[in-house]
Coordinates of C-alpha atoms and ligand atoms in Angstrom, one line a residue:
M1 CA -14.3 6.3 -33.8
V2 CA -13.1 6.1 -29.8
N3 CA -12.0 9.6 -28.2
T4 CA -9.9 8.4 -26.0
F5 CA -6.0 9.5 -25.2
S6 CA -3.6 9.0 -23.0
F7 CA -1.2 11.3 -21.9
S8 CA 2.6 10.8 -20.4
C9 CA 5.0 14.0 -20.0
S10 CA 8.2 13.0 -20.1
A11 CA 9.3 16.7 -19.7
C12 CA 11.6 16.6 -23.3
G13 CA 10.7 20.4 -23.7
R14 CA 10.0 19.6 -27.1
C15 CA 6.8 21.7 -26.7
C16 CA 8.6 24.7 -24.8
N17 CA 9.4 26.0 -28.1
S18 CA 8.1 29.6 -27.7
P19 CA 7.1 31.5 -24.9
P20 CA 3.9 30.6 -23.3
S21 CA 0.7 32.7 -22.4
M22 CA 0.8 34.2 -19.0
S23 CA -0.9 36.5 -16.6
L24 CA 0.1 39.9 -16.1
A25 CA 1.3 38.9 -12.2
E26 CA 3.2 36.0 -13.9
L27 CA 4.9 38.4 -16.0
F28 CA 5.9 40.9 -13.1
R29 CA 7.6 37.6 -11.7
H30 CA 10.0 36.8 -13.9
P31 CA 10.7 40.7 -15.5
N32 CA 14.1 39.6 -16.3
R33 CA 13.5 36.5 -18.6
F34 CA 10.3 37.5 -20.5
I35 CA 9.6 40.5 -22.7
G36 CA 6.3 40.7 -22.3
C37 CA 3.6 41.8 -24.7
I38 CA -0.1 41.6 -25.5
A39 CA -1.6 38.7 -27.7
I40 CA -4.7 39.7 -29.2
G41 CA -6.2 36.5 -31.2
R42 CA -9.4 35.6 -33.5
V43 CA -11.6 33.0 -32.0
A44 CA -13.7 31.2 -34.2
R45 CA -17.6 31.2 -33.1
R46 CA -19.4 27.8 -33.7
R47 CA -22.7 27.0 -34.8
P48 CA -24.9 24.1 -33.9
G49 CA -24.5 21.2 -36.7
E50 CA -21.0 22.7 -37.8
R51 CA -18.4 19.5 -38.2
L52 CA -15.0 19.9 -36.8
R53 CA -12.9 17.2 -38.0
V54 CA -9.1 16.4 -36.9
G55 CA -7.5 13.6 -38.8
R56 CA -9.9 10.4 -38.4
H57 CA -11.3 12.2 -35.3
E58 CA -14.4 14.5 -35.7
A59 CA -17.7 16.1 -33.6
V60 CA -20.5 17.6 -35.0
L61 CA -21.2 20.2 -32.7
D62 CA -24.9 20.2 -31.0
E63 CA -26.7 22.8 -29.4
A64 CA -25.3 22.1 -26.2
D65 CA -21.3 22.5 -27.2
C66 CA -22.2 26.0 -28.8
A67 CA -23.6 27.3 -25.2
R68 CA -20.6 26.1 -23.3
F69 CA -18.8 27.7 -25.9
E70 CA -20.6 30.6 -25.8
A71 CA -20.3 30.4 -21.9
L72 CA -17.0 30.5 -22.3
A73 CA -16.9 33.3 -24.4
D74 CA -19.1 35.4 -21.9
T75 CA -16.5 35.2 -19.5
L76 CA -13.1 35.0 -21.3
L77 CA -13.4 36.4 -24.7
Y78 CA -14.8 39.9 -26.3
R79 CA -17.2 40.2 -29.1
A80 CA -16.6 43.0 -31.7
G81 CA -18.5 41.3 -34.3
D82 CA -15.9 38.0 -34.1
T83 CA -14.5 36.7 -31.1
F84 CA -11.2 37.5 -29.7
S85 CA -9.2 36.7 -26.8
I86 CA -6.5 39.2 -25.2
V87 CA -3.9 37.6 -23.2
A88 CA -0.7 38.7 -21.4
Q89 CA 2.4 36.5 -23.5
G90 CA 6.1 36.4 -23.6
F91 CA 8.0 37.3 -26.5
D92 CA 10.8 36.2 -28.2
Y93 CA 12.3 35.8 -31.5
P94 CA 10.4 33.2 -33.2
S95 CA 14.0 32.1 -34.8
L96 CA 15.3 30.9 -31.4
A97 CA 12.3 28.3 -31.5
R98 CA 12.6 28.1 -27.4
C99 CA 10.9 29.5 -24.6
P100 CA 13.0 31.6 -22.9
A101 CA 12.5 29.5 -19.5
L102 CA 13.6 26.3 -21.5
A103 CA 17.1 25.5 -20.0
D104 CA 20.0 23.7 -21.9
D105 CA 19.0 20.5 -20.0
G106 CA 15.7 20.5 -21.7
R107 CA 14.0 21.6 -18.3
C108 CA 12.2 24.3 -17.1
A109 CA 14.4 26.8 -15.8
I110 CA 11.3 28.0 -13.3
H111 CA 9.4 24.9 -12.6
L112 CA 9.5 25.6 -9.1
Q113 CA 9.6 29.6 -9.2
G114 CA 6.4 30.2 -10.5
K115 CA 5.9 27.9 -13.8
P116 CA 3.4 29.8 -15.6
L117 CA -0.5 28.1 -15.4
T118 CA -0.3 27.6 -18.9
C119 CA 2.1 25.1 -18.7
E120 CA 0.6 23.0 -16.6
V121 CA -2.8 22.8 -19.3
V122 CA -0.6 21.5 -21.3
P123 CA -1.7 19.6 -24.0
L124 CA -5.7 21.0 -23.0
D125 CA -7.0 24.5 -24.3
P126 CA -9.0 26.3 -21.8
L127 CA -10.6 28.3 -24.1
L128 CA -12.9 24.9 -25.5
P129 CA -15.4 23.3 -23.8
D130 CA -14.1 20.3 -22.0
S131 CA -16.4 18.2 -24.6
L132 CA -13.9 18.9 -27.2
Q133 CA -10.7 18.2 -25.8
H134 CA -10.2 15.2 -27.3
L135 CA -9.9 16.9 -30.7
V136 CA -7.4 19.7 -29.5
L137 CA -5.9 16.1 -28.2
A138 CA -6.0 14.6 -31.9
E139 CA -4.6 17.6 -33.5
R140 CA -1.6 18.3 -31.0
G141 CA -1.1 14.8 -31.1
D142 CA -0.5 14.5 -34.9
S143 CA 1.7 18.1 -34.9
A144 CA 5.3 17.5 -35.1
V145 CA 6.2 18.3 -31.8
Y146 CA 4.4 16.0 -30.2
V147 CA 4.8 13.2 -33.0
G148 CA 8.1 13.5 -32.0
S149 CA 8.2 13.1 -28.2
A150 CA 4.8 10.6 -28.1
C151 CA 3.4 11.7 -25.3
I152 CA -0.4 11.8 -26.5
Q153 CA -1.3 8.4 -27.3
E154 CA -4.7 7.3 -28.6
G155 CA -6.4 4.9 -26.6
K156 CA -5.7 3.7 -22.8
R157 CA -2.3 2.8 -22.1
D158 CA -0.4 1.2 -19.5
D159 CA 2.4 3.7 -19.0
A160 CA 0.3 6.8 -19.6
A161 CA -2.3 8.6 -17.7
L162 CA -5.8 8.6 -18.9
L163 CA -6.7 11.8 -20.2
V164 CA -9.4 11.7 -22.2
D165 CA -12.0 9.0 -21.7
E166 CA -14.6 8.6 -24.5
G167 CA -14.7 12.3 -25.1
R168 CA -15.1 13.3 -21.3
L169 CA -11.8 14.7 -19.7
A170 CA -10.9 11.8 -17.2
D171 CA -8.2 13.5 -15.2
P172 CA -8.9 15.2 -12.3
H173 CA -5.7 17.1 -12.2
A174 CA -5.8 18.3 -15.8
E175 CA -9.3 19.3 -15.0
D176 CA -8.3 21.2 -12.0
A177 CA -5.5 22.9 -13.8
L178 CA -8.2 23.7 -17.0
A179 CA -10.3 25.0 -14.6
R180 CA -7.2 27.3 -12.7
R181 CA -6.3 28.8 -16.0
R182 CA -10.1 29.5 -16.5
R183 CA -10.3 31.7 -13.2
A184 CA -7.0 32.8 -14.0
L185 CA -8.7 34.5 -17.0
E186 CA -11.3 35.8 -15.6
Q187 CA -9.4 37.5 -12.9
E188 CA -7.5 39.4 -15.9
R189 CA -10.7 40.3 -17.3
A190 CA -11.6 42.0 -14.0
I191 CA -8.0 43.5 -13.1
W192 CA -7.1 44.6 -17.2
T193 CA -8.0 42.8 -20.0
Q194 CA -11.7 44.6 -20.2
A195 CA -10.0 47.7 -19.8
V196 CA -7.6 46.9 -22.7
F197 CA -10.5 45.9 -24.5
D198 CA -12.4 49.1 -24.0
A199 CA -9.0 51.5 -24.6
L200 CA -8.5 49.7 -28.1
R201 CA -12.3 49.4 -29.0
A202 CA -12.2 52.6 -31.6
D203 CA -8.9 51.7 -33.0
L204 CA -8.9 48.4 -33.2
F205 CA -11.9 46.6 -32.4
D206 CA -14.3 49.0 -34.3
S207 CA -12.3 49.0 -37.4
P208 CA -12.4 46.6 -40.0
A209 CA -8.9 47.1 -41.4
A210 CA -7.3 46.8 -38.1
L211 CA -8.6 43.7 -37.5
A212 CA -7.5 42.4 -40.7
R213 CA -4.1 42.4 -39.0
I214 CA -5.7 39.9 -36.7
P215 CA -5.2 36.0 -39.2
A216 CA -8.1 33.5 -38.2
G217 CA -6.5 31.6 -35.8
G218 CA -3.7 33.7 -35.6
F219 CA -2.4 36.7 -32.9
L220 CA -1.4 40.1 -33.3
T221 CA 1.0 41.1 -30.5
I222 CA 1.3 44.7 -29.3
S223 CA 3.1 46.1 -26.5
L224 CA 2.1 46.0 -23.0
V225 CA 2.1 49.6 -22.0
P226 CA -2.3 49.5 -22.3
A227 CA -2.0 46.8 -19.5
L228 CA 0.6 48.7 -17.2
L229 CA -1.1 52.1 -17.9
C230 CA -4.4 50.3 -17.0
V231 CA -2.8 49.0 -13.2
A232 CA -0.5 52.1 -12.7
A233 CA -3.7 54.1 -12.4
V234 CA -4.6 52.3 -9.4
S235 CA -2.4 53.3 -7.0
S236 CA 0.9 55.1 -6.2
R237 CA 2.2 51.2 -5.4
C238 CA 1.1 49.8 -8.6
R239 CA 2.7 52.9 -10.4
E240 CA 6.1 52.0 -8.5
L241 CA 5.8 48.0 -9.3
C242 CA 5.2 49.0 -13.1
I243 CA 8.0 51.6 -13.7
D244 CA 10.1 48.7 -11.7
Y245 CA 8.9 46.5 -14.6
I246 CA 9.7 48.6 -17.4
D247 CA 13.0 49.3 -16.3
S248 CA 13.6 45.8 -16.1
Q249 CA 11.9 45.2 -19.5
L250 CA 13.6 47.9 -21.3
A251 CA 17.3 46.6 -20.0
L252 CA 16.0 43.1 -21.3
I253 CA 14.9 44.1 -24.9
E254 CA 18.2 45.7 -25.7
R255 CA 20.4 42.2 -24.3
S256 CA 17.8 40.6 -26.6
I257 CA 18.5 42.8 -29.7
A258 CA 22.5 42.8 -28.8
Q259 CA 22.1 39.1 -29.1
A260 CA 20.2 38.9 -32.5
L261 CA 22.4 41.6 -34.0
T262 CA 25.0 39.3 -33.6
R263 CA 22.8 36.2 -34.9
R264 CA 22.4 38.6 -38.6
R265 CA 19.8 36.7 -39.8
L266 CA 17.7 38.1 -42.1
D267 CA 14.4 36.7 -40.5
D268 CA 15.0 38.5 -37.0
R269 CA 14.9 41.8 -38.7
P270 CA 10.9 42.6 -38.2
V271 CA 11.3 41.2 -34.8
T272 CA 14.1 43.7 -33.8
Q273 CA 11.7 46.1 -35.6
Q274 CA 8.7 45.5 -33.0
L275 CA 10.8 44.9 -29.9
R276 CA 12.4 48.4 -30.8
G277 CA 8.8 49.8 -31.0
F278 CA 8.0 48.1 -27.7
A279 CA 10.7 50.2 -26.1
N280 CA 9.9 53.1 -27.6
A281 CA 6.1 52.5 -25.9
Y282 CA 8.1 51.6 -22.7
Q283 CA 9.5 54.7 -22.8
H284 CA 7.2 57.3 -23.1
A285 CA 5.0 54.9 -20.5
K286 CA 7.6 55.6 -17.9
A287 CA 8.2 59.3 -18.4
R288 CA 4.1 59.3 -18.0
L289 CA 4.1 57.6 -14.9
V290 CA 6.8 59.5 -13.2
N291 CA 4.9 62.2 -14.1
V292 CA 2.2 61.4 -12.8
A293 CA 4.0 60.4 -9.5
A294 CA 5.4 63.5 -9.0
V295 CA 2.0 65.1 -9.5
E296 CA 0.5 63.2 -6.9
R297 CA 3.4 63.4 -4.5
R298 CA 2.6 67.3 -4.6
N299 CA -1.4 67.2 -4.2
G300 CA -1.2 63.8 -2.1
K301 CA -3.7 62.2 -4.0
R302 CA -4.1 58.5 -3.6
A303 CA -6.3 56.2 -5.7
A304 CA -7.0 52.7 -4.4
R305 CA -7.9 49.2 -5.7
P306 CA -6.9 46.7 -3.1
D307 CA -7.3 43.9 -5.4
V308 CA -5.4 45.3 -7.9
E309 CA -2.3 46.3 -5.8
V310 CA -2.7 42.7 -3.8
Y311 CA -2.4 41.2 -7.6
L312 CA 0.3 42.8 -8.7
S313 CA 2.3 42.7 -5.4
S314 CA 1.7 38.9 -5.0
A315 CA 4.2 38.5 -8.1
V316 CA 6.9 40.4 -6.6
D317 CA 9.4 38.1 -4.3
Ligands
SF4_401 S1 6.1 17.6 -25.5 FE1 4.9 16.3 -24.8 S2 6.8 15.1 -22.9 FE2 7.5 16.9 -24.1 S3 7.3 18.5 -22.3 FE3 5.8 18.5 -23.9 S4 4.0 17.5 -23.0 FE4 5.8 16.8 -22.0
SF4_402 S1 7.8 28.3 -18.6 FE1 8.6 26.0 -18.7 S2 7.3 24.9 -19.2 FE2 6.4 26.5 -19.9 S3 7.0 26.5 -22.1 FE3 8.4 28.1 -20.9 S4 10.5 26.6 -20.3 FE4 8.2 24.9 -20.9

């Protein structure tokens, strides 16, 4: 089997069928468009000799493949028995089957205003080694979304860029996008995901019953509040940015729920319930942050971690 794939995006918008993974800073850049959440995913560990098969494509993992998996896990993932990803993500009603930034003409409305880096990586997966991206393409190429757009094609094509040539990434733009997304995930770890992992350790990652809520290959979505509390603790400026963000999110959640209520769909109900939980968590967090701000104003205490302040501030125009 020749693991060669070509790719040509016509910007048809078909894969923009849900809100993307984003950095926290990217969520702060679009506080009125994306409802933020934390997505915790279970990522399968790999063993030498393991056979991965997608349709007619397969790979038998060798020591080098597994070492690459482990290297990615060391820098981007969290180990608690199994391996987990922790990322910020947009959240919306699955029944809408669209990203909130997808315009009616099928284009991305924020293409020039800070489109998430994740969207530049499509259709590749930054959490898998480059040597296995052909399997990602094989799987996505067979999926309903991509079959419909025919943007992923096996073999070399005159009308498409060569993305993977005999199992090796062949497109420098794709390599660059993967590298930038991985660097962004490392930065997320330094800014907040490690702190959130530590904060959730006892209640989630050390609890088999709680972990059972995360399906294999699936996600658990929770409120963004643990991430906000982490960055808000850095300085008064960060706290102000978080309070502003919470205000925008509360208004957005209210609008989103109001629209859902007019749709009157049964399958929207659990999502509405979760959004109300997010709003409740935001209200409590805001009260806490306002209270801390008042105490600090009285005491004149200011913490400082310039990298986090720059990270959050850079996201706000
Ligand atoms: S489905 Fe394919 S062609 Fe359409 S926007 Fe996504 S990557 Fe581009
Ligand atoms: S942000 Fe833009 S490119 Fe990304 S999923 Fe949404 S509409 Fe598509």
